[in-house]
PDB file of C-alpha atoms in Angstrom:
ATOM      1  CA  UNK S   1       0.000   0.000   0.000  1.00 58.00           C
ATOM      2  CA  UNK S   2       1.261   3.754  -0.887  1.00 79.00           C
ATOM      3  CA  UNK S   3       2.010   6.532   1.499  1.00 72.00           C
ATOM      4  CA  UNK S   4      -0.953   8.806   2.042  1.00 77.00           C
ATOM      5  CA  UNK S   5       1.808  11.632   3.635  1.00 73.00           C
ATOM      6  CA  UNK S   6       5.252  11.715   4.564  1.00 69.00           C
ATOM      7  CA  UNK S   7       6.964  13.566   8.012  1.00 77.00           C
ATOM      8  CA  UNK S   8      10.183  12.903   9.939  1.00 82.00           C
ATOM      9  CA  UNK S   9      13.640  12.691   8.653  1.00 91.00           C
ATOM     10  CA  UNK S  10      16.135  10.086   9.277  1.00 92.00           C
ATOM     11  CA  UNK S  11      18.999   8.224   8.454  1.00 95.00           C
ATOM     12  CA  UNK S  12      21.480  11.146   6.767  1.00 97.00           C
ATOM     13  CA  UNK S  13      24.177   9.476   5.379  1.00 97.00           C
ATOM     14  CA  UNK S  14      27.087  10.733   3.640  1.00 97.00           C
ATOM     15  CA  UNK S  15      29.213   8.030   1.052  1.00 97.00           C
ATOM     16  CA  UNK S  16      32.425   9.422  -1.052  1.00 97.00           C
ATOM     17  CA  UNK S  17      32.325   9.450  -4.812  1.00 95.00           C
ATOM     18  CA  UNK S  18      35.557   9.035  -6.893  1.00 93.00           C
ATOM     19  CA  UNK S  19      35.795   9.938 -10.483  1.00 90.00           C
ATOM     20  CA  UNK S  20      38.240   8.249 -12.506  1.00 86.00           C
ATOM     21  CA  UNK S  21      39.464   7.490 -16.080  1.00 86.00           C
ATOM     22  CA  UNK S  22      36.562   8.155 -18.740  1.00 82.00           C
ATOM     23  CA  UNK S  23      34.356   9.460 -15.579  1.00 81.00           C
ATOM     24  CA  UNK S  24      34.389   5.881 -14.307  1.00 87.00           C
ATOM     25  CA  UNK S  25      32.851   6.077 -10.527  1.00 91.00           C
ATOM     26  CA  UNK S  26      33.296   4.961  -7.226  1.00 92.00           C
ATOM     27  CA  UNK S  27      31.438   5.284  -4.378  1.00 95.00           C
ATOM     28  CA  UNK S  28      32.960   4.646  -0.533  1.00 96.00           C
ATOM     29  CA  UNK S  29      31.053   3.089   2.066  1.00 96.00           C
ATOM     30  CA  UNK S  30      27.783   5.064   3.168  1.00 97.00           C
ATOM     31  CA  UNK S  31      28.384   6.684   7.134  1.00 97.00           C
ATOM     32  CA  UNK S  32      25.935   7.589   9.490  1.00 97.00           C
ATOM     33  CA  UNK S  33      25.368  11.317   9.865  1.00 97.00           C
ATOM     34  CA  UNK S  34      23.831  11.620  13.480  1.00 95.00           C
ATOM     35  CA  UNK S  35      21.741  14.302  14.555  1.00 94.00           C
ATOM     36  CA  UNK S  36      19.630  15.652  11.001  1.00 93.00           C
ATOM     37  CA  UNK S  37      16.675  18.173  11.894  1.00 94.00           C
ATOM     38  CA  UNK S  38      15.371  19.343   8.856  1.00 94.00           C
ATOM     39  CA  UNK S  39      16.142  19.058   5.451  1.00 94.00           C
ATOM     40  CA  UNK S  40      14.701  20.798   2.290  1.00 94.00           C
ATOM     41  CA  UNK S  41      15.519  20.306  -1.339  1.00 93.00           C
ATOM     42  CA  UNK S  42      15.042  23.439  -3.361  1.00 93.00           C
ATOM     43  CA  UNK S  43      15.033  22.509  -7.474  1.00 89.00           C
ATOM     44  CA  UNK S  44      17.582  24.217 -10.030  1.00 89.00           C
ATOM     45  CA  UNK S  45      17.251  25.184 -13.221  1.00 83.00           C
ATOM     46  CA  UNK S  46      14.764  26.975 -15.187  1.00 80.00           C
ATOM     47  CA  UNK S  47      11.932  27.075 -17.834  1.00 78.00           C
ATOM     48  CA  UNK S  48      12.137  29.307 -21.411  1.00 82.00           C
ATOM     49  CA  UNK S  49       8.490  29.717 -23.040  1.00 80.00           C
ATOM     50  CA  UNK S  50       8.233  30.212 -26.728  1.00 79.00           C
ATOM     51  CA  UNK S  51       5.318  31.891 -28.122  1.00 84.00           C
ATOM     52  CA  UNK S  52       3.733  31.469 -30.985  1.00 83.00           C
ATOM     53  CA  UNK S  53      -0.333  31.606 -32.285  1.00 82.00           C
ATOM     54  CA  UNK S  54      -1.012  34.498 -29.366  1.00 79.00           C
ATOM     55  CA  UNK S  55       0.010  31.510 -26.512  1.00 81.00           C
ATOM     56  CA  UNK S  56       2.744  29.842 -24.974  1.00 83.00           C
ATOM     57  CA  UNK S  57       3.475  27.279 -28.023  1.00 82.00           C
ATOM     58  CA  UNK S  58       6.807  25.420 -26.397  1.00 80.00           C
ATOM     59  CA  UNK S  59       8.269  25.582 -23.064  1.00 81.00           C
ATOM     60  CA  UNK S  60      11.916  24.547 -22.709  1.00 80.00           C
ATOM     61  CA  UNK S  61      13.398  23.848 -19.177  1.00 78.00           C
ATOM     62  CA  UNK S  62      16.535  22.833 -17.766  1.00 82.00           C
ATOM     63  CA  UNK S  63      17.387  20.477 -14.284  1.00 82.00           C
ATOM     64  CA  UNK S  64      19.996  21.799 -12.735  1.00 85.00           C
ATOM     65  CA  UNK S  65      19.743  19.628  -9.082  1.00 91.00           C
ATOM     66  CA  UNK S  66      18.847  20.655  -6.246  1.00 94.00           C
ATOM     67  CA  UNK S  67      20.581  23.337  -3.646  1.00 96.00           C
ATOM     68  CA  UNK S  68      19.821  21.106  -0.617  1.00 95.00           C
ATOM     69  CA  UNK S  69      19.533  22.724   3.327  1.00 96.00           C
ATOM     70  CA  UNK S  70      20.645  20.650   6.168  1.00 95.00           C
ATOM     71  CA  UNK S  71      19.436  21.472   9.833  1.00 95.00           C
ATOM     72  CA  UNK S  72      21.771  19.516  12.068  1.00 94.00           C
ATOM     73  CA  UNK S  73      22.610  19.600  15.703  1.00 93.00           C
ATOM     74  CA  UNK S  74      26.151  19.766  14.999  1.00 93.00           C
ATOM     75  CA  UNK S  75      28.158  19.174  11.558  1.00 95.00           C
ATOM     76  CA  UNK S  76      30.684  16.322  12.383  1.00 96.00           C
ATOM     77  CA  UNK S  77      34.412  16.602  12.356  1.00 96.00           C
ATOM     78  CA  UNK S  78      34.904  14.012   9.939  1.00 97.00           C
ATOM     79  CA  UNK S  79      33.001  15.265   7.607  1.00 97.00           C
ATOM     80  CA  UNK S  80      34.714  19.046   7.672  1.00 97.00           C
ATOM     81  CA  UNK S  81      37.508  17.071   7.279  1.00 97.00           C
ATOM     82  CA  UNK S  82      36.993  14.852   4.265  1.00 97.00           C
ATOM     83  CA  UNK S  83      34.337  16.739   2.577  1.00 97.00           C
ATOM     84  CA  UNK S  84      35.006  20.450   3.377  1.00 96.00           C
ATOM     85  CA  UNK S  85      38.717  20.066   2.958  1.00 96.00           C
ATOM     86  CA  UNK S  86      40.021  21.568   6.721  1.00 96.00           C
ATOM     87  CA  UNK S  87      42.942  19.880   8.155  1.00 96.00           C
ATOM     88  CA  UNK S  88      43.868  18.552  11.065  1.00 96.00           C
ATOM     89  CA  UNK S  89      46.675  19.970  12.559  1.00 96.00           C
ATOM     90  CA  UNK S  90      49.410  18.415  15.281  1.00 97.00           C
ATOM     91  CA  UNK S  91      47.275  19.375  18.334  1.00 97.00           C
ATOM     92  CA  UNK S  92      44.677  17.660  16.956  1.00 95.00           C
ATOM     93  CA  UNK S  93      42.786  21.253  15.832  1.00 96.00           C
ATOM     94  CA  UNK S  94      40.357  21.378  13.067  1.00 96.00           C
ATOM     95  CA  UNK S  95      41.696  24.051  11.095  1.00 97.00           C
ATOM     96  CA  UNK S  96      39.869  25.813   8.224  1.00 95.00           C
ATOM     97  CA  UNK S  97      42.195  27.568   5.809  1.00 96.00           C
ATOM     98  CA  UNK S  98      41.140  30.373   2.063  1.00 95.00           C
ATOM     99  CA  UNK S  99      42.765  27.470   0.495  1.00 95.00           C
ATOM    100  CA  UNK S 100      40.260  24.396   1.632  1.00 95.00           C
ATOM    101  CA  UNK S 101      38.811  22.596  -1.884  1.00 95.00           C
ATOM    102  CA  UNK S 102      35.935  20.504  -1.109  1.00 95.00           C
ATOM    103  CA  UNK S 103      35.670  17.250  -1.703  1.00 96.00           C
ATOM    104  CA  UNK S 104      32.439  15.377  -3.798  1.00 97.00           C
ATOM    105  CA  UNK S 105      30.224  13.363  -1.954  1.00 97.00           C
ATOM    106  CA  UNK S 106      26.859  11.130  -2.345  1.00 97.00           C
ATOM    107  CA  UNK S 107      24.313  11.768   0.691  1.00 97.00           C
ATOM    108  CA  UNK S 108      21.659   9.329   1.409  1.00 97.00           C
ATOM    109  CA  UNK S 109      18.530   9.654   3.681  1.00 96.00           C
ATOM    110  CA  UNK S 110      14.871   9.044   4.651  1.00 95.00           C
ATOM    111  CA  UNK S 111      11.735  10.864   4.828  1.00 92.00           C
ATOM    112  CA  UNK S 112       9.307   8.832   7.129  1.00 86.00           C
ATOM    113  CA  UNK S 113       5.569   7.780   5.672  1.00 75.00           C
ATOM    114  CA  UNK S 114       2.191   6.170   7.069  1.00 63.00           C
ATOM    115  CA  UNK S 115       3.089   3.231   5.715  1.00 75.00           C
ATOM    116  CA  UNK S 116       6.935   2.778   4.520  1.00 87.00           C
ATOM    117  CA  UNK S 117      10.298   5.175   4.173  1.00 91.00           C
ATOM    118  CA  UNK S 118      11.008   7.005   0.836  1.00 94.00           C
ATOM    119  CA  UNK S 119      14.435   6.620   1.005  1.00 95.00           C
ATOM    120  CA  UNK S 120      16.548   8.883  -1.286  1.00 96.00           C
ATOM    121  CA  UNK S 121      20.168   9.117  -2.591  1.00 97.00           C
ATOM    122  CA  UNK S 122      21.960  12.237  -4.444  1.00 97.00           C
ATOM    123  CA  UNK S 123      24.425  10.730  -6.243  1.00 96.00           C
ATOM    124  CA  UNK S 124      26.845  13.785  -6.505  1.00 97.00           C
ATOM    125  CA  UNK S 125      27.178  16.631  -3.749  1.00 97.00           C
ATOM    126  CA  UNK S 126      29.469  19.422  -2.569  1.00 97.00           C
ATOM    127  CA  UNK S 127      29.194  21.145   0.388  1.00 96.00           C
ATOM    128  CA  UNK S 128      29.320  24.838   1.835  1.00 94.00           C
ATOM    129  CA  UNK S 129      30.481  25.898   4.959  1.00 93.00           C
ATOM    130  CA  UNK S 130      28.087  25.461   7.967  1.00 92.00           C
ATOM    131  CA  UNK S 131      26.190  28.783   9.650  1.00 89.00           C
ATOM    132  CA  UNK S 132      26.883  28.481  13.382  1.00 84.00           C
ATOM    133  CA  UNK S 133      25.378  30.553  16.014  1.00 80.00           C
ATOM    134  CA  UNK S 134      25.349  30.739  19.713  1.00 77.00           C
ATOM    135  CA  UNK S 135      24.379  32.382  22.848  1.00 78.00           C
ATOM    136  CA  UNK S 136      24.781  32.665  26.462  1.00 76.00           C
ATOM    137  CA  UNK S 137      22.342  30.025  28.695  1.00 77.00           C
ATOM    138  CA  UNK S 138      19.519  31.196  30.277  1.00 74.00           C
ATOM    139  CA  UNK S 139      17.162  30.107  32.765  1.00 76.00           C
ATOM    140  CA  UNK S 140      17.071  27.431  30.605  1.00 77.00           C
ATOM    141  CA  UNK S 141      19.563  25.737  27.531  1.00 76.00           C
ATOM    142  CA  UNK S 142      18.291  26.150  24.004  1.00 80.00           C
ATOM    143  CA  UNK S 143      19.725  24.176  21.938  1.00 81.00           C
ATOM    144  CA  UNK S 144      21.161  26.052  18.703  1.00 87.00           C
ATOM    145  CA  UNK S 145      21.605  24.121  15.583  1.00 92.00           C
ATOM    146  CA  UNK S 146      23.699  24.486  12.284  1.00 94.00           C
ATOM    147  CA  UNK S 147      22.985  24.813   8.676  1.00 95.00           C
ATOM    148  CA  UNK S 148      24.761  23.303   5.893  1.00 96.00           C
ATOM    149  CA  UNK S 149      24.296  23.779   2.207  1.00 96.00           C
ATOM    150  CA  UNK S 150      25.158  21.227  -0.444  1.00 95.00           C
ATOM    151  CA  UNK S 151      24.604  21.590  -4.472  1.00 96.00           C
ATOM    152  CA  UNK S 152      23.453  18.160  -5.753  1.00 97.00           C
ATOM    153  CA  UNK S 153      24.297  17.905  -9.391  1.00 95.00           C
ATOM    154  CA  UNK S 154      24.264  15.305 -11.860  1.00 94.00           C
ATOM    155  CA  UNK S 155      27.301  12.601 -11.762  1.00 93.00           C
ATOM    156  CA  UNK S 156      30.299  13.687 -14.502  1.00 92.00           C
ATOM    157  CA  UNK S 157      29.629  11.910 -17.942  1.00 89.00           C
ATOM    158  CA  UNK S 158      25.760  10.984 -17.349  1.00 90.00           C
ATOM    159  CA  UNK S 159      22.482  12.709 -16.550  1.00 90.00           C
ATOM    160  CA  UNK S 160      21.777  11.059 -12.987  1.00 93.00           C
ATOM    161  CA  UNK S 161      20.899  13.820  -9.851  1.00 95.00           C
ATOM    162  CA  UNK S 162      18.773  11.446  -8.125  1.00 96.00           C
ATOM    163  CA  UNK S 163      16.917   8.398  -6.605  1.00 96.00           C
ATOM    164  CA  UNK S 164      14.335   7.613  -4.776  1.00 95.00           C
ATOM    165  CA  UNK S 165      12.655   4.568  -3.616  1.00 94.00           C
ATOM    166  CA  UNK S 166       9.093   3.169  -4.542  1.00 92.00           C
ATOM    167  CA  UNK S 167       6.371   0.770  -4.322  1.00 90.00           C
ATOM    168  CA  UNK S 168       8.194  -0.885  -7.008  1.00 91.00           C
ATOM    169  CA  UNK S 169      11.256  -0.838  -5.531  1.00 93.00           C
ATOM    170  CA  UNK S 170      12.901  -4.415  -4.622  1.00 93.00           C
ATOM    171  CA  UNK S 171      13.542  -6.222  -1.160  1.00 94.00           C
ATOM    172  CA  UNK S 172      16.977  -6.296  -1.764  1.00 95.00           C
ATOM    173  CA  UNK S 173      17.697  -2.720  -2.931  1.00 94.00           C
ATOM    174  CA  UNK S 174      15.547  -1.008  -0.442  1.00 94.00           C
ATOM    175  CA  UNK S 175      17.290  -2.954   2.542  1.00 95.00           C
ATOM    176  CA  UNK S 176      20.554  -2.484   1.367  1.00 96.00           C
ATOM    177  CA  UNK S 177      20.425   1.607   0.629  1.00 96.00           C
ATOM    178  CA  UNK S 178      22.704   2.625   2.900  1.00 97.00           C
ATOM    179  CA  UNK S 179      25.377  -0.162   2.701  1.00 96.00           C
ATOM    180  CA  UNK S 180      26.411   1.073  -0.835  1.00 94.00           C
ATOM    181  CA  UNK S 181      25.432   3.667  -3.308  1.00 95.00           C
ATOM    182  CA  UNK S 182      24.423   2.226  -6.513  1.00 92.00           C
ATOM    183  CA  UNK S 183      23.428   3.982  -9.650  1.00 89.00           C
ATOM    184  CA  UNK S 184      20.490   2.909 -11.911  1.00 89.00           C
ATOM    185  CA  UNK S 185      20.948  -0.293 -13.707  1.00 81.00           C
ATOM    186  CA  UNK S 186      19.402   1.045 -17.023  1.00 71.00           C
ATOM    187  CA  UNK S 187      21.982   4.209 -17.009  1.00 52.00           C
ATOM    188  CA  UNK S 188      24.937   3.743 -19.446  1.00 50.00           C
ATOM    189  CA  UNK S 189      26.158   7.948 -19.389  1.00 49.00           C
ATOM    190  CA  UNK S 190      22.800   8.863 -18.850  1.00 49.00           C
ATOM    191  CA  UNK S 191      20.780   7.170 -21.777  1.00 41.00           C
ATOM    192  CA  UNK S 192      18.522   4.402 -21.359  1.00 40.00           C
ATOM    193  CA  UNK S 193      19.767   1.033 -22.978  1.00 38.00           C
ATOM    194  CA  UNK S 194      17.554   0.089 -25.340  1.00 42.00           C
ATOM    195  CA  UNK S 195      15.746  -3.801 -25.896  1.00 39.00           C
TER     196      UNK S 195
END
């Protein structure tokens, strides 16, 4: 049976991607992202109307991903680390430098539903630096969260952003989403095989 709604967010996980030879990739293990509030997927790109006969004959548009918003409780080392490109330095310091190049990533997570988790991978991500506030406790401790920004885009040499899961997906790929990252099995650059 389908969802009838979808609320809660789970299960943020972050996997490397490696680009080789002839845009040949390689994804790293998937790991666990603790701590995800909120996260919103804002689509790129845009739409070009042509008019002809007094009305909007053709419309053109583009996909340009997604600029994707994460609320988290804190951003983990590691990741400013691998993905961000800060360095650790001999006193064990995280240290952020003008010179940092991030590094491409896949991120993986769920949004929860009535009756099963849509579970959804962008296949190629890079990151922004994380807004960080705080302030002085109270009466009470409020809890102040970060924000992160990544730009999904499609993977170098093919047309793939994104996947989602179904009611059609399988067993086997749904219960193994976040042990590896696997791209579609029709995709060859981007194009549908044919027969």
């Amino acid at each position: 049976m389908s969802n009838k709604v979808k609320f809660g967010l789970k299960n943020l996980y972050i996997a490397s991607v490696t680009v080789g030879e002839q845009n040949a990739i390689t994804f790293g293990n998937p790991v666990s992202w603790p701590g995800s509030v909120s996260l919103t997927m804002d689509p790129q790109g845009e739409s070009n109307p042509f008019y002809a006969d007094d009305s909007k004959f053709y419309v053109s548009t583009s996909n340009d991903g997604y600029e994707v918003t994460v609320e988290t409780a804190l951003t983990p080392d590691w990741f400013s680390e691998q993905y961000l490109g800060q360095t650790k330095d001999t006193d064990g310091n995280l240290v952020e430098q003008n010179t940092d190049t991030p590094s491409h990533f896949a991120a993986l997570f769920e949004f929860t539903g009535d009756k099963k988790a849509i579970r959804h991978c962008l296949f190629y991500c890079q990151a922004s630096r994380p807004t960080q506030e705080a302030e002085t406790k109270g009466e009470s401790a409020e809890v102040k969260t970060e924000e992160i920004t990544f730009t999904a885009m499609a993977l170098p040499g093919t047309d793939i952003i994104k996947k989602k899961s179904t009611d059609d997906t399988t067993t086997e790929a749904y219960n193994s989403w976040y042990q590896t990252v696997t791209t579609p099995s029709f995709a060859t650059a981007g194009i549908p095989q044919e027969g």
